[in-house]
Short mmCIF file of C-alpha atoms in Angstrom, two decimals:
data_model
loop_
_atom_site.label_atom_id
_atom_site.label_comp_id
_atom_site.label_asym_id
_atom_site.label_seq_id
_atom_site.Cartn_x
_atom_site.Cartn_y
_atom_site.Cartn_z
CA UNK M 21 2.99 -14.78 5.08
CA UNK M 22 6.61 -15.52 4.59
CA UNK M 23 9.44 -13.26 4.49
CA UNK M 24 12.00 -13.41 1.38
CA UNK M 25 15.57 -12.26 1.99
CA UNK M 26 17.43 -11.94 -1.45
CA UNK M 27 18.49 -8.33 -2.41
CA UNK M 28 16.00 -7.03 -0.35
CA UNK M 29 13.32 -8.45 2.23
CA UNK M 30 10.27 -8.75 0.38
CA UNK M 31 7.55 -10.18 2.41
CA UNK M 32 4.04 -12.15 0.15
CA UNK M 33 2.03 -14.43 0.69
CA UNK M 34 2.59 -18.29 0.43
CA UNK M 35 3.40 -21.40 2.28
CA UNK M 36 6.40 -23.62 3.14
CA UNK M 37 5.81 -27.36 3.01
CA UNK M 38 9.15 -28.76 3.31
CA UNK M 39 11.52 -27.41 0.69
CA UNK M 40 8.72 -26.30 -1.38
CA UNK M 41 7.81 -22.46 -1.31
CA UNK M 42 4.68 -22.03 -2.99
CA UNK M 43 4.04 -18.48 -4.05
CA UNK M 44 1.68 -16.51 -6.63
CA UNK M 45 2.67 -16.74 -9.98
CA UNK M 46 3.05 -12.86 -9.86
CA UNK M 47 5.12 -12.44 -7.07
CA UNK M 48 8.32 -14.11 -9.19
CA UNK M 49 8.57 -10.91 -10.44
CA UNK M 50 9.11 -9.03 -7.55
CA UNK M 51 10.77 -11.53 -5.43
CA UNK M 52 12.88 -13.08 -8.76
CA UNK M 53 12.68 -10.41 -10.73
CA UNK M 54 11.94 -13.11 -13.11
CA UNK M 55 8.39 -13.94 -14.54
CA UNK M 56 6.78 -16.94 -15.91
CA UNK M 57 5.43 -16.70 -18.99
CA UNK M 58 4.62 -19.51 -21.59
CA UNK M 59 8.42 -19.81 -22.83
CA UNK M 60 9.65 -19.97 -19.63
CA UNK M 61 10.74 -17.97 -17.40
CA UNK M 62 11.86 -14.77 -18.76
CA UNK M 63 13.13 -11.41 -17.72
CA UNK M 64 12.93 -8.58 -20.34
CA UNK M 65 13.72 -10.26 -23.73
CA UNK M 66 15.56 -13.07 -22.35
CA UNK M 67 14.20 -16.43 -21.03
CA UNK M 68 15.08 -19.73 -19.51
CA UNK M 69 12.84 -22.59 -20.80
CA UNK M 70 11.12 -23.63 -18.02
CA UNK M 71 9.14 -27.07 -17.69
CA UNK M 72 6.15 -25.32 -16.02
CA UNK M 73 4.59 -28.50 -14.37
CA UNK M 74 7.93 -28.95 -12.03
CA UNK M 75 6.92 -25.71 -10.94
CA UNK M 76 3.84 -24.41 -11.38
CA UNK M 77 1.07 -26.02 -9.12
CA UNK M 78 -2.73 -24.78 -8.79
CA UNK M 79 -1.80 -22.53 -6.00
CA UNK M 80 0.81 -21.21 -6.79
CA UNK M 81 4.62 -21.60 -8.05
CA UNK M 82 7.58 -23.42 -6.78
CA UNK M 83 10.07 -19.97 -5.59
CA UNK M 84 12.70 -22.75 -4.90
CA UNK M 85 12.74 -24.42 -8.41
CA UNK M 86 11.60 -20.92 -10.11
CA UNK M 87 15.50 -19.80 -8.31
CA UNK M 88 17.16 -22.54 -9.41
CA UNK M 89 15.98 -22.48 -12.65
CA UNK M 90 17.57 -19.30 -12.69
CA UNK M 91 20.86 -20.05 -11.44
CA UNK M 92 19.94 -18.73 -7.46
CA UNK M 93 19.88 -21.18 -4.39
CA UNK M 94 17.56 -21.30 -2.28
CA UNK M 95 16.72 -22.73 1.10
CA UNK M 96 13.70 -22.18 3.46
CA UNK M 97 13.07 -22.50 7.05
CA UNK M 98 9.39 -23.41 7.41
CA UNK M 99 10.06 -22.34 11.39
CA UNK M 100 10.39 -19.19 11.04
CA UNK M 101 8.60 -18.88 7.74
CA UNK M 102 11.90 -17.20 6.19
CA UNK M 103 13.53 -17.94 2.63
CA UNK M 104 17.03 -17.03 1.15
CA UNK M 105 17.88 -16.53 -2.09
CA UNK M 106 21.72 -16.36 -2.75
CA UNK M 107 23.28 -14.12 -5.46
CA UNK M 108 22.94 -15.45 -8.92
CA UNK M 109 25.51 -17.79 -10.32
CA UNK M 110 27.44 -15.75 -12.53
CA UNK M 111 27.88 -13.12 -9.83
CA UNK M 112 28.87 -15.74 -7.63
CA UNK M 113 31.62 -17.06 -10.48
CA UNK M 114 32.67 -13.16 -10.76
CA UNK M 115 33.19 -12.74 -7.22
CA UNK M 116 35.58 -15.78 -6.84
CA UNK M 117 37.05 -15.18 -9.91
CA UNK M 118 38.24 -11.29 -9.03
CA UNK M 119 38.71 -12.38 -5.68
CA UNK M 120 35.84 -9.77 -4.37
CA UNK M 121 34.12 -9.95 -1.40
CA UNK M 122 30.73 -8.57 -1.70
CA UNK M 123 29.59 -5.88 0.44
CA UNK M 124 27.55 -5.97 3.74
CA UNK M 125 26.66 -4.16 6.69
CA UNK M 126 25.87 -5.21 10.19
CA UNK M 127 25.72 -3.61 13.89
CA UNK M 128 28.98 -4.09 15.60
CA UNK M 129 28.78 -5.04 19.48
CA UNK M 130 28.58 -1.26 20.25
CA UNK M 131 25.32 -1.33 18.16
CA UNK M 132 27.28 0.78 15.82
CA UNK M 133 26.68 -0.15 11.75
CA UNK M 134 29.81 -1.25 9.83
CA UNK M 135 30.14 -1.99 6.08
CA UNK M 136 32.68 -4.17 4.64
CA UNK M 137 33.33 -1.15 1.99
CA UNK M 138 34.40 1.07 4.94
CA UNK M 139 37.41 -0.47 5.20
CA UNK M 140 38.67 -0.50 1.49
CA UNK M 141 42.29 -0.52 0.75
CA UNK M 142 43.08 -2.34 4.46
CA UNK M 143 43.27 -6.02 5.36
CA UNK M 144 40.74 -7.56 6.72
CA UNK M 145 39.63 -10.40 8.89
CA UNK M 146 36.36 -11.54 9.16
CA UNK M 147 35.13 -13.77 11.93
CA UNK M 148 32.10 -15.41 11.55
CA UNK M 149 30.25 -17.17 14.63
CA UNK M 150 26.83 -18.97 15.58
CA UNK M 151 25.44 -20.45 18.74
CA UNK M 152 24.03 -23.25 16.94
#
């Protein structure tokens, strides 16, 4: 079982061997929102051509090559069985281009939850820190 953290956690079966994730074909579309499909990879009447082999293997498909073939990164920690999919490109281009963060929430110290949108129209810092 892994755990997929893009929009939403979605959690399906698959494996991690190295910075492959192999998934079932029909998971893309839940996890992606994306589907293979002879042309490609395609998502309503659009689709990307796709060089199936690079991704597709007996069991299973590629989710990191399916995302980047669709303009999302991806990285997996084979640890903690965990991927993450980052926003697609051209919402990434959008947000630096309109200078918009986007929003977020996480539990303050006092365990309190906190959304970057709560504090619209005031300045901001955000302080980011790890342990590692």
């Amino acid at each position: 079982m892994i755990r997929v953290i893009a929009d939403r956690m979605v959690e399906t079966e698959g494996r991690i061997d190295g910075d492959k994730v192999v998934v079932a074909t029909d998971a893309l579309l839940d996890i992606l929102g994306w589907e293979l499909k002879d042309e490609g990879l395609c998502r309503d009447d659009a689709c990307i051509p796709t060089d199936r082999a690079t991704i597709e293997s007996p069991d299973g498909v590629d989710l990191v090559a399916a995302a980047s073939a669709v303009g999302r990164p991806a990285k997996a920690d084979p640890a903690t069985g965990a991927v993450a999919l980052g926003a697609p490109a051209l919402d990434r281009s959008a947000a630096l281009k309109d200078k918009v963060a986007p929003n977020f929430t996480l539990t303050d110290i006092d365990g309190e939850s906190r959304s970057l949108a709560d504090y619209a129209g005031t300045k901001r810092l955000l302080v980011a820190f790890s342990s590692w």
